[in-house]
Amino acid sequence: MDLIKWPFLKQSWGMEVVRSEGPYLYTKEGQKILDAAGGAIVSNIGYGREEVAEAIKQATKNNSYVLPPFLTPERETLLDELREHWLPPHLTRIHLSSGGSEANESAVKLAIQYQASRGKPEKNIILTRTLSYHGTTLNMSGISGHAARKRGLESYVPKAPMIETPYPLRCPLGSFHPDAKDYYLDNLKEVIKKIGSENIAGLLMEPVNGSSGGAISPPEGYWEEAHKILIDNDILLIADEVMTGFGRVGDDFASNLYNLKPDILVAGKGMGGGYAAIGGTYSTDEIADSIMEAGYEVMFHTFAALPQSCAASSAVLKILREEKLCDRVNPLSEKIMDRLNSEVGQHPNVAEIRGKGLLIGIEVVKEKEGLICFDENEKITSQIMMKGLEDGVFLYPGGTGEFRDIICLGPAFTIGDEEIDLMVSAVKNSLNFIANKYS
Ligand SMILES: Cc1ncc(COP(=O)(O)O)c(C=O)c1O
C-alpha cells in the first residue's frame, strides 16, 4: 500500500517547501518559487520577518496560554492596534478566533442571537450568495456557494437561501449588460419577498469575491443600493472580509470601497499575514449590548486570542502601517493589470482579467464566444498551476466547480518589478501551454 505522508488525500500537485522568505518559497529540490498568491492570499507582508518572529517569541515566554476572556498585554496591544488604526469606528466590539471559518461562524451566531435578543427568534435565516466561500466548517460548507467544497456532504450540511452573486461577465442579461445592477437588485428584492424579511437575520457576503468567483466586483452602485434594501428590511449586513481585509484590495477593507457600514465584519488571513492562526469578528455596541441584556453567551474557542497569535498579528499590522505597504497596493495592481491586459488580454482562452488591488482573477475559458468552460475532468486550473510551478511561480487556483478555471493572483504587498515580470510571464506561458494543448 502506498503510504501517503501528506496531505490527507493525494493531490496531483504539490511540493516540499523547506524555507520561505519575502515573496519566495524554497523547495527541497532547490527551486526558488515566487509565491504569486501569498499562500492562500494570506501573506501581505511576505514571509520570514524577524520582528514578527521576535514578537511571537516574547509572547510565548510571557504568556504561553491565557484563557481567552482574560486581558493580557498581547491582547491589549492588538485591540488598540485594531481600534486605533484599522476598524471602522462603529465596529467597537472585537471577538477573536483561530481563522476565517470560525470567525464567520461567530458572525452568524451573533446575528441570530441579536435577532433573538430583540424578541425576534423567528428572524433566523442567513442569506448567502450563489458564488461564495465562507469556510470549511459544516455550517459554512453548507451555506457557501461553492459546489466543489461540499461534494458528498450535501445530504448533511445546512442550506441557506441564496441571492445571485452579481457577476457582470456572466450576467444572464448578457456580458456587462447596462441593466446588470438592476437585475441583481431585483433578485435580492425577490428573494427577500419570497422568504419574508421577518424571517431573515442577515446577509453574509463578500464585498469583492475571493477565490470562489475569482475577484468579482459587482456592477457600480450595486452594494450601496443593496445595503439600503437590507436596512429597509431590517436585515443585517455581514461582510466576510477574510480574504479582502487589511489592505488587500487597496483600502483597509473592501466595504470601504462601496461606503458600506457592515453591522458585522469578519477578517482572517491578512490579519495575521500567515504568522498566526487568527480571525476576527467585529461588531457594534448595539448588537453586543442586546445579546448581553438577553443573557446569552458568546463562547470562546480554547485557542482564540492566543497571546502568540495576538502578538504576531499586532506586529504584522504595525509593519503594514509603518512601512506604508498598503499604499503600494493600488500602484502595484495598476502595473500588473496593465501588463496582463497587454500580454494576455487578447488571449483566446482569457474571458476576463479583473480584480481590486492585489486580488486579481483571470477567468480561463475554452471558448470566448459564449464563455464556454473546459470540461471539469481536464482540470485546467491544476494544469496551469503545475505549468506555473515549472516556471518558478505559484499561481492560485480559483473557482467553485461550476466556473472552475480561474487563476488568482494575490502576492505580498512588498513585490517589485522583477516579481511582476516573473508573474506575468508565468501566466502567459501557462495560458499558451493550454492553448497549444487544446487547439
Ligand atoms: C472569503 C473567505 N471566507 C472564509 C474563508 C475561510 O477561512 P479559513 O480557511 O481561515 O477558515 C476563506 C478562505 O479562503 C475566504 O476566502
CSV table of C-alpha atoms and ligand atoms in Angstrom, one decimal:
chain,number,residue,atom,x,y,z
A,1,MET,CA,0.0,0.0,0.0
A,2,ASP,CA,1.2,3.5,-0.9
A,3,LEU,CA,1.8,5.3,2.4
A,4,ILE,CA,0.7,8.9,1.9
A,5,LYS,CA,2.7,11.2,4.0
A,6,TRP,CA,0.8,14.4,3.4
A,7,PRO,CA,-1.8,15.7,2.8
A,8,PHE,CA,-4.8,13.6,3.8
A,9,LEU,CA,-5.8,13.0,0.2
A,10,LYS,CA,-3.3,12.6,-2.6
A,11,GLN,CA,-3.1,15.6,-4.8
A,12,SER,CA,-2.0,15.8,-8.4
A,13,TRP,CA,0.2,18.8,-7.5
A,14,GLY,CA,2.4,19.8,-4.6
A,15,MET,CA,5.9,20.4,-3.4
A,16,GLU,CA,8.0,20.4,-0.3
A,17,VAL,CA,8.8,23.8,0.9
A,18,VAL,CA,11.8,23.9,3.2
A,19,ARG,CA,12.0,27.6,3.8
A,20,SER,CA,10.3,30.8,2.7
A,21,GLU,CA,11.4,34.4,2.7
A,22,GLY,CA,9.9,37.6,1.3
A,23,PRO,CA,7.6,36.6,-1.5
A,24,TYR,CA,9.6,33.4,-2.3
A,25,LEU,CA,9.3,29.7,-1.4
A,26,TYR,CA,12.4,27.4,-1.5
A,27,THR,CA,11.8,23.8,-2.2
A,28,LYS,CA,13.6,20.6,-1.2
A,29,GLU,CA,14.8,20.2,-4.8
A,30,GLY,CA,16.5,23.6,-4.6
A,31,GLN,CA,13.9,25.5,-6.7
A,32,LYS,CA,13.1,29.2,-5.8
A,33,ILE,CA,9.4,29.8,-6.4
A,34,LEU,CA,7.7,33.2,-6.5
A,35,ASP,CA,4.5,32.9,-4.4
A,36,ALA,CA,2.2,35.0,-6.6
A,37,ALA,CA,-0.7,34.1,-4.2
A,38,GLY,CA,0.8,34.8,-0.8
A,39,GLY,CA,-0.1,31.2,0.1
A,40,ALA,CA,-3.9,31.3,0.1
A,41,ILE,CA,-3.9,35.1,-0.3
A,42,VAL,CA,-2.6,35.4,3.2
A,43,SER,CA,0.9,36.8,3.2
A,44,ASN,CA,0.5,40.5,2.9
A,45,ILE,CA,4.0,41.4,4.3
A,46,GLY,CA,5.9,38.5,2.9
A,47,TYR,CA,7.5,35.6,4.7
A,48,GLY,CA,10.2,35.4,7.4
A,49,ARG,CA,10.1,38.8,9.1
A,50,GLU,CA,12.4,38.9,12.1
A,51,GLU,CA,10.2,41.4,14.0
A,52,VAL,CA,7.2,39.1,13.9
A,53,ALA,CA,9.3,36.1,15.0
A,54,GLU,CA,10.6,38.1,17.9
A,55,ALA,CA,7.1,39.2,18.9
A,56,ILE,CA,5.9,35.6,18.9
A,57,LYS,CA,8.9,34.5,20.9
A,58,GLN,CA,8.4,37.2,23.6
A,59,ALA,CA,4.7,36.4,23.8
A,60,THR,CA,5.5,32.7,24.2
A,61,LYS,CA,7.8,33.5,27.1
A,62,ASN,CA,5.5,36.0,28.7
A,63,ASN,CA,2.1,34.3,28.4
A,64,SER,CA,2.1,30.9,26.6
A,65,TYR,CA,-1.6,30.4,27.2
A,66,VAL,CA,-4.2,32.5,29.0
A,67,LEU,CA,-7.9,31.9,29.0
A,68,PRO,CA,-9.4,34.0,26.1
A,69,PRO,CA,-11.7,36.3,28.2
A,70,PHE,CA,-8.8,37.5,30.4
A,71,LEU,CA,-6.9,40.5,29.2
A,72,THR,CA,-3.2,40.3,28.5
A,73,PRO,CA,-0.7,42.8,27.3
A,74,GLU,CA,-0.5,41.0,23.9
A,75,ARG,CA,-4.3,41.1,23.6
A,76,GLU,CA,-4.4,44.8,24.7
A,77,THR,CA,-1.8,45.8,22.1
A,78,LEU,CA,-3.8,44.1,19.3
A,79,LEU,CA,-7.1,45.6,20.4
A,80,ASP,CA,-5.5,49.1,20.4
A,81,GLU,CA,-3.9,48.5,17.0
A,82,LEU,CA,-7.2,47.4,15.5
A,83,ARG,CA,-9.3,50.1,17.0
A,84,GLU,CA,-6.9,53.0,16.5
A,85,HIS,CA,-5.7,52.2,13.0
A,86,TRP,CA,-7.9,49.7,11.1
A,87,LEU,CA,-11.5,49.2,12.2
A,88,PRO,CA,-14.3,51.4,11.0
A,89,PRO,CA,-15.3,53.5,14.2
A,90,HIS,CA,-18.8,52.0,14.5
A,91,LEU,CA,-17.3,48.4,14.9
A,92,THR,CA,-16.3,48.7,18.6
A,93,ARG,CA,-16.6,45.1,19.7
A,94,ILE,CA,-14.0,42.5,18.9
A,95,HIS,CA,-14.3,38.7,19.1
A,96,LEU,CA,-11.2,36.8,18.2
A,97,SER,CA,-10.9,33.2,16.9
A,98,SER,CA,-8.4,31.0,15.1
A,99,GLY,CA,-9.3,31.7,11.4
A,100,GLY,CA,-11.8,32.7,8.9
A,101,SER,CA,-14.3,29.8,9.2
A,102,GLU,CA,-14.5,30.2,12.9
A,103,ALA,CA,-14.9,34.0,12.6
A,104,ASN,CA,-17.8,33.6,10.1
A,105,GLU,CA,-19.5,31.0,12.4
A,106,SER,CA,-19.2,33.6,15.2
A,107,ALA,CA,-20.7,36.3,12.9
A,108,VAL,CA,-23.7,34.1,12.1
A,109,LYS,CA,-24.2,33.2,15.7
A,110,LEU,CA,-24.1,36.9,16.7
A,111,ALA,CA,-26.6,37.8,14.0
A,112,ILE,CA,-29.1,35.2,15.1
A,113,GLN,CA,-28.6,35.8,18.8
A,114,TYR,CA,-29.0,39.5,18.2
A,115,GLN,CA,-32.4,39.0,16.5
A,116,ALA,CA,-33.5,36.6,19.3
A,117,SER,CA,-32.4,39.1,21.9
A,118,ARG,CA,-34.7,41.7,20.2
A,119,GLY,CA,-37.6,39.3,20.7
A,120,LYS,CA,-37.4,38.1,17.1
A,121,PRO,CA,-36.3,34.4,17.3
A,122,GLU,CA,-38.0,33.6,14.0
A,123,LYS,CA,-35.7,36.0,12.2
A,124,ASN,CA,-33.1,33.3,11.9
A,125,ILE,CA,-32.3,32.8,8.2
A,126,ILE,CA,-28.9,33.8,6.9
A,127,LEU,CA,-29.0,34.7,3.2
A,128,THR,CA,-25.8,33.9,1.3
A,129,ARG,CA,-24.8,34.1,-2.4
A,130,THR,CA,-24.7,31.7,-5.3
A,131,LEU,CA,-20.9,32.1,-5.7
A,132,SER,CA,-19.2,32.4,-2.4
A,133,TYR,CA,-16.9,30.8,0.1
A,134,HIS,CA,-17.2,31.3,3.8
A,135,GLY,CA,-15.2,28.4,5.2
A,136,THR,CA,-14.9,24.7,5.8
A,137,THR,CA,-16.9,24.0,9.0
A,138,LEU,CA,-20.1,22.1,8.3
A,139,ASN,CA,-22.3,25.2,8.5
A,140,MET,CA,-20.0,27.3,6.4
A,141,SER,CA,-19.6,24.5,3.8
A,142,GLY,CA,-23.4,24.2,3.7
A,143,ILE,CA,-24.2,27.9,3.3
A,144,SER,CA,-21.3,28.8,0.9
A,145,GLY,CA,-22.0,28.9,-2.8
A,146,HIS,CA,-19.1,26.6,-3.5
A,147,ALA,CA,-20.3,23.3,-5.1
A,148,ALA,CA,-16.9,21.5,-5.1
A,149,ARG,CA,-16.2,22.0,-1.4
A,150,LYS,CA,-19.4,20.4,-0.3
A,151,ARG,CA,-19.5,17.3,-2.6
A,152,GLY,CA,-20.5,14.3,-0.7
A,153,LEU,CA,-21.8,16.4,2.2
A,154,GLU,CA,-24.9,17.7,0.5
A,155,SER,CA,-27.2,15.4,2.4
A,156,TYR,CA,-25.9,16.6,5.8
A,157,VAL,CA,-24.9,20.2,5.7
A,158,PRO,CA,-27.4,23.1,6.3
A,159,LYS,CA,-28.6,25.0,3.3
A,160,ALA,CA,-29.1,28.8,3.0
A,161,PRO,CA,-31.4,30.6,0.6
A,162,MET,CA,-29.2,32.4,-1.8
A,163,ILE,CA,-29.2,35.6,-3.8
A,164,GLU,CA,-27.3,35.7,-7.1
A,165,THR,CA,-23.8,36.9,-6.8
A,166,PRO,CA,-23.5,39.9,-9.2
A,167,TYR,CA,-21.2,38.7,-11.9
A,168,PRO,CA,-21.0,41.3,-14.7
A,169,LEU,CA,-19.2,38.9,-17.1
A,170,ARG,CA,-21.8,36.2,-16.9
A,171,CYS,CA,-24.9,38.3,-16.2
A,172,PRO,CA,-28.0,36.4,-17.6
A,173,LEU,CA,-29.0,39.6,-19.5
A,174,GLY,CA,-25.6,39.5,-21.3
A,175,SER,CA,-22.0,40.2,-20.5
A,176,PHE,CA,-21.6,43.6,-18.9
A,177,HIS,CA,-25.2,44.5,-19.6
A,178,PRO,CA,-26.1,48.1,-18.7
A,179,ASP,CA,-29.1,46.8,-16.6
A,180,ALA,CA,-27.0,44.2,-14.7
A,181,LYS,CA,-27.2,46.2,-11.4
A,182,ASP,CA,-31.0,46.4,-11.5
A,183,TYR,CA,-31.2,42.7,-12.5
A,184,TYR,CA,-29.2,41.7,-9.4
A,185,LEU,CA,-31.0,44.2,-7.1
A,186,ASP,CA,-34.4,42.8,-8.3
A,187,ASN,CA,-33.1,39.3,-7.5
A,188,LEU,CA,-32.3,40.5,-3.9
A,189,LYS,CA,-35.7,42.0,-3.5
A,190,GLU,CA,-37.5,38.9,-4.9
A,191,VAL,CA,-35.6,36.6,-2.5
A,192,ILE,CA,-36.4,38.8,0.5
A,193,LYS,CA,-40.1,38.9,-0.5
A,194,LYS,CA,-40.3,35.2,-1.0
A,195,ILE,CA,-38.8,34.4,2.4
A,196,GLY,CA,-40.2,37.3,4.2
A,197,SER,CA,-37.9,39.9,5.9
A,198,GLU,CA,-39.4,38.9,9.2
A,199,ASN,CA,-37.6,35.6,8.9
A,200,ILE,CA,-34.2,36.9,7.7
A,201,ALA,CA,-31.4,37.7,10.2
A,202,GLY,CA,-28.7,38.8,7.8
A,203,LEU,CA,-26.9,38.6,4.5
A,204,LEU,CA,-23.5,37.1,4.6
A,205,MET,CA,-21.5,38.4,1.7
A,206,GLU,CA,-18.0,39.1,0.3
A,207,PRO,CA,-18.0,42.7,-0.9
A,208,VAL,CA,-15.5,41.5,-3.6
A,209,ASN,CA,-15.5,37.8,-4.1
A,210,GLY,CA,-12.4,35.9,-3.0
A,211,SER,CA,-11.1,32.9,-5.0
A,212,SER,CA,-14.5,31.3,-5.3
A,213,GLY,CA,-15.5,33.6,-8.0
A,214,GLY,CA,-12.0,35.0,-8.7
A,215,ALA,CA,-12.1,38.6,-7.6
A,216,ILE,CA,-15.5,39.5,-9.0
A,217,SER,CA,-16.8,43.1,-8.2
A,218,PRO,CA,-20.4,43.9,-8.6
A,219,PRO,CA,-21.8,46.5,-11.1
A,220,GLU,CA,-21.2,50.1,-10.0
A,221,GLY,CA,-23.7,51.2,-7.3
A,222,TYR,CA,-24.9,47.7,-6.5
A,223,TRP,CA,-23.7,47.4,-3.0
A,224,GLU,CA,-24.8,50.9,-2.0
A,225,GLU,CA,-28.4,50.2,-3.2
A,226,ALA,CA,-28.4,46.6,-1.9
A,227,HIS,CA,-27.4,47.8,1.6
A,228,LYS,CA,-30.3,50.3,1.5
A,229,ILE,CA,-32.7,47.4,0.7
A,230,LEU,CA,-31.3,45.4,3.6
A,231,ILE,CA,-31.7,48.4,6.0
A,232,ASP,CA,-35.3,49.0,4.8
A,233,ASN,CA,-36.0,45.3,5.5
A,234,ASP,CA,-34.3,45.2,8.9
A,235,ILE,CA,-31.7,42.7,7.7
A,236,LEU,CA,-28.1,42.8,9.0
A,237,LEU,CA,-25.1,43.2,6.6
A,238,ILE,CA,-22.4,40.7,7.5
A,239,ALA,CA,-19.2,41.4,5.5
A,240,ASP,CA,-16.9,38.4,5.1
A,241,GLU,CA,-13.6,40.2,4.5
A,242,VAL,CA,-11.4,37.2,5.3
A,243,MET,CA,-9.6,37.5,2.0
A,244,THR,CA,-10.1,41.2,1.3
A,245,GLY,CA,-9.4,42.7,4.7
A,246,PHE,CA,-6.3,44.6,5.9
A,247,GLY,CA,-5.2,46.3,2.7
A,248,ARG,CA,-5.6,43.5,0.1
A,249,VAL,CA,-8.0,45.4,-2.2
A,250,GLY,CA,-6.3,48.8,-1.9
A,251,ASP,CA,-8.2,50.1,1.1
A,252,ASP,CA,-8.3,48.8,4.7
A,253,PHE,CA,-11.5,46.8,3.9
A,254,ALA,CA,-13.4,46.2,0.7
A,255,SER,CA,-16.5,47.5,2.4
A,256,ASN,CA,-14.8,50.9,2.3
A,257,LEU,CA,-14.7,50.8,-1.5
A,258,TYR,CA,-18.5,50.9,-1.5
A,259,ASN,CA,-19.1,53.1,1.6
A,260,LEU,CA,-20.7,50.2,3.3
A,261,LYS,CA,-21.1,50.1,7.1
A,262,PRO,CA,-21.5,46.4,7.8
A,263,ASP,CA,-23.2,45.5,11.1
A,264,ILE,CA,-20.7,42.7,11.5
A,265,LEU,CA,-17.3,42.5,9.7
A,266,VAL,CA,-15.2,39.3,9.6
A,267,ALA,CA,-11.5,39.1,9.0
A,268,GLY,CA,-8.8,36.4,8.9
A,269,LYS,CA,-5.9,35.7,6.6
A,270,GLY,CA,-4.2,39.2,6.2
A,271,MET,CA,-4.9,40.0,9.9
A,272,GLY,CA,-2.0,37.7,10.8
A,273,GLY,CA,-0.3,37.7,7.5
A,274,GLY,CA,0.3,33.9,7.8
A,275,TYR,CA,2.3,34.3,11.0
A,276,ALA,CA,-0.7,33.4,13.2
A,277,ALA,CA,-3.8,31.4,13.1
A,278,ILE,CA,-6.2,34.3,13.8
A,279,GLY,CA,-9.6,35.6,12.8
A,280,GLY,CA,-11.7,38.5,14.0
A,281,THR,CA,-15.4,39.2,14.2
A,282,TYR,CA,-16.1,42.8,14.7
A,283,SER,CA,-19.5,44.3,15.6
A,284,THR,CA,-21.4,47.2,17.1
A,285,ASP,CA,-22.2,48.1,20.7
A,286,GLU,CA,-25.9,47.8,19.8
A,287,ILE,CA,-25.5,44.1,18.8
A,288,ALA,CA,-23.2,43.2,21.7
A,289,ASP,CA,-25.3,45.0,24.3
A,290,SER,CA,-28.6,43.5,23.1
A,291,ILE,CA,-27.1,40.0,23.3
A,292,MET,CA,-25.7,40.6,26.7
A,293,GLU,CA,-29.0,42.1,28.1
A,294,ALA,CA,-30.8,38.9,26.9
A,295,GLY,CA,-28.4,36.9,29.0
A,296,TYR,CA,-27.0,34.9,26.0
A,297,GLU,CA,-23.4,33.6,25.9
A,298,VAL,CA,-20.7,34.3,23.3
A,299,MET,CA,-18.5,31.3,23.9
A,300,PHE,CA,-14.8,31.3,23.0
A,301,HIS,CA,-12.7,28.7,21.2
A,302,THR,CA,-9.9,27.4,23.5
A,303,PHE,CA,-7.2,28.8,21.3
A,304,ALA,CA,-8.9,32.1,20.4
A,305,ALA,CA,-6.9,35.2,21.1
A,306,LEU,CA,-3.8,33.1,21.9
A,307,PRO,CA,-1.2,35.6,23.1
A,308,GLN,CA,1.3,34.5,20.5
A,309,SER,CA,-1.3,35.0,17.7
A,310,CYS,CA,-2.2,38.4,19.0
A,311,ALA,CA,1.4,39.4,19.2
A,312,ALA,CA,2.1,38.2,15.7
A,313,SER,CA,-1.0,40.0,14.3
A,314,SER,CA,0.0,43.3,16.0
A,315,ALA,CA,3.5,43.0,14.6
A,316,VAL,CA,2.2,42.3,11.1
A,317,LEU,CA,-0.3,45.2,11.2
A,318,LYS,CA,2.3,47.5,12.6
A,319,ILE,CA,4.7,46.6,9.7
A,320,LEU,CA,1.9,47.2,7.2
A,321,ARG,CA,1.3,50.6,8.7
A,322,GLU,CA,4.9,51.8,9.4
A,323,GLU,CA,6.2,50.7,6.1
A,324,LYS,CA,3.2,52.1,4.3
A,325,LEU,CA,2.8,48.8,2.5
A,326,CYS,CA,-0.9,49.3,1.8
A,327,ASP,CA,0.0,52.4,-0.2
A,328,ARG,CA,1.8,50.1,-2.6
A,329,VAL,CA,-1.2,48.0,-3.4
A,330,ASN,CA,-3.0,50.2,-6.0
A,331,PRO,CA,0.1,51.2,-7.9
A,332,LEU,CA,1.3,47.6,-8.0
A,333,SER,CA,-2.1,46.5,-9.1
A,334,GLU,CA,-2.2,49.0,-11.9
A,335,LYS,CA,1.2,47.8,-13.2
A,336,ILE,CA,0.2,44.1,-13.0
A,337,MET,CA,-3.2,44.8,-14.7
A,338,ASP,CA,-1.6,46.8,-17.5
A,339,ARG,CA,0.9,44.1,-18.1
A,340,LEU,CA,-1.7,41.3,-18.0
A,341,ASN,CA,-4.0,43.3,-20.3
A,342,SER,CA,-1.4,43.9,-22.8
A,343,GLU,CA,0.2,40.4,-22.8
A,344,VAL,CA,-2.8,38.1,-22.3
A,345,GLY,CA,-5.8,40.3,-22.6
A,346,GLN,CA,-6.5,39.1,-26.1
A,347,HIS,CA,-5.5,35.5,-25.4
A,348,PRO,CA,-8.1,33.1,-26.9
A,349,ASN,CA,-8.7,31.4,-23.6
A,350,VAL,CA,-9.0,34.5,-21.4
A,351,ALA,CA,-12.5,35.7,-20.7
A,352,GLU,CA,-11.7,38.4,-18.3
A,353,ILE,CA,-8.9,39.9,-16.2
A,354,ARG,CA,-10.4,41.6,-13.1
A,355,GLY,CA,-9.9,42.5,-9.5
A,356,LYS,CA,-9.3,45.1,-7.0
A,357,GLY,CA,-5.9,46.0,-5.5
A,358,LEU,CA,-3.8,42.9,-5.2
A,359,LEU,CA,-6.7,40.4,-5.5
A,360,ILE,CA,-6.7,39.7,-9.2
A,361,GLY,CA,-8.6,37.0,-11.1
A,362,ILE,CA,-8.1,35.7,-14.6
A,363,GLU,CA,-11.0,33.7,-15.9
A,364,VAL,CA,-10.0,31.0,-18.3
A,365,VAL,CA,-12.5,29.6,-20.9
A,366,LYS,CA,-12.4,27.0,-23.6
A,367,GLU,CA,-14.2,29.4,-26.0
A,368,LYS,CA,-14.6,33.1,-25.5
A,369,GLU,CA,-17.8,33.1,-27.6
A,370,GLY,CA,-20.5,32.0,-25.3
A,371,LEU,CA,-18.0,31.8,-22.4
A,372,ILE,CA,-17.7,28.0,-22.7
A,373,CYS,CA,-15.8,26.3,-19.9
A,374,PHE,CA,-13.4,23.5,-20.3
A,375,ASP,CA,-14.6,20.1,-19.2
A,376,GLU,CA,-14.1,19.7,-15.5
A,377,ASN,CA,-12.2,16.5,-16.0
A,378,GLU,CA,-9.4,18.4,-17.8
A,379,LYS,CA,-8.5,20.0,-14.5
A,380,ILE,CA,-7.3,23.1,-16.4
A,381,THR,CA,-6.5,25.1,-13.2
A,382,SER,CA,-4.3,22.3,-11.9
A,383,GLN,CA,-2.5,22.1,-15.2
A,384,ILE,CA,-2.0,25.9,-15.2
A,385,MET,CA,-0.7,25.7,-11.6
A,386,MET,CA,1.7,22.9,-12.5
A,387,LYS,CA,3.0,24.8,-15.5
A,388,GLY,CA,3.4,27.9,-13.3
A,389,LEU,CA,5.5,25.9,-10.8
A,390,GLU,CA,7.7,24.6,-13.6
A,391,ASP,CA,8.4,28.3,-14.4
A,392,GLY,CA,9.0,29.0,-10.8
A,393,VAL,CA,5.8,30.7,-9.9
A,394,PHE,CA,2.9,29.6,-7.7
A,395,LEU,CA,-0.5,30.7,-9.1
A,396,TYR,CA,-3.6,30.1,-7.0
A,397,PRO,CA,-6.4,28.0,-8.4
A,398,GLY,CA,-9.9,29.6,-8.0
A,399,GLY,CA,-13.5,28.7,-9.0
A,400,THR,CA,-16.2,26.7,-7.4
A,401,GLY,CA,-16.7,23.7,-9.5
A,402,GLU,CA,-19.1,25.3,-12.0
A,403,PHE,CA,-16.9,28.2,-13.0
A,404,ARG,CA,-13.7,26.4,-12.2
A,405,ASP,CA,-11.0,27.8,-14.4
A,406,ILE,CA,-9.7,30.8,-12.6
A,407,ILE,CA,-6.2,31.9,-11.9
A,408,CYS,CA,-5.9,34.1,-8.8
A,409,LEU,CA,-3.0,36.4,-8.0
A,410,GLY,CA,-2.6,37.8,-4.6
A,411,PRO,CA,1.1,38.4,-3.9
A,412,ALA,CA,2.7,40.1,-0.9
A,413,PHE,CA,2.5,43.9,-1.0
A,414,THR,CA,6.3,44.0,-1.0
A,415,ILE,CA,6.9,42.7,-4.5
A,416,GLY,CA,8.7,44.8,-7.2
A,417,ASP,CA,9.2,44.9,-10.9
A,418,GLU,CA,11.2,41.7,-11.0
A,419,GLU,CA,8.4,39.7,-9.4
A,420,ILE,CA,5.8,41.3,-11.7
A,421,ASP,CA,7.8,40.2,-14.7
A,422,LEU,CA,8.0,36.6,-13.3
A,423,MET,CA,4.3,36.5,-12.5
A,424,VAL,CA,3.1,37.9,-15.9
A,425,SER,CA,5.4,35.6,-17.9
A,426,ALA,CA,4.3,32.5,-15.9
A,427,VAL,CA,0.6,33.4,-16.5
A,428,LYS,CA,1.3,33.9,-20.2
A,429,ASN,CA,3.3,30.7,-20.6
A,430,SER,CA,0.7,28.6,-18.8
A,431,LEU,CA,-2.1,30.0,-20.9
A,432,ASN,CA,-0.1,29.4,-24.1
A,433,PHE,CA,0.5,25.8,-22.9
A,434,ILE,CA,-3.2,25.3,-22.5
A,435,ALA,CA,-4.0,27.0,-25.9
A,436,ASN,CA,-1.4,24.7,-27.7
A,437,LYS,CA,-2.6,21.6,-26.0
A,438,TYR,CA,-6.3,22.1,-26.8
A,439,SER,CA,-6.2,23.9,-30.1
B,1,LIG,C1,-13.8,34.9,1.9
B,1,LIG,C2,-13.4,33.8,2.8
B,1,LIG,N1,-14.1,33.5,3.9
B,1,LIG,C3,-13.7,32.5,4.7
B,1,LIG,C4,-12.6,31.7,4.5
B,1,LIG,C5,-12.3,30.6,5.4
B,1,LIG,O1,-11.2,31.0,6.2
B,1,LIG,P1,-10.2,29.8,6.9
B,1,LIG,O2,-9.7,29.0,5.8
B,1,LIG,O3,-9.2,30.7,7.6
B,1,LIG,O4,-11.1,29.1,7.8
B,1,LIG,C6,-11.9,32.0,3.3
B,1,LIG,C7,-10.7,31.1,3.0
B,1,LIG,O5,-10.3,31.0,1.9
B,1,LIG,C8,-12.3,33.0,2.5
B,1,LIG,O6,-11.6,33.3,1.3
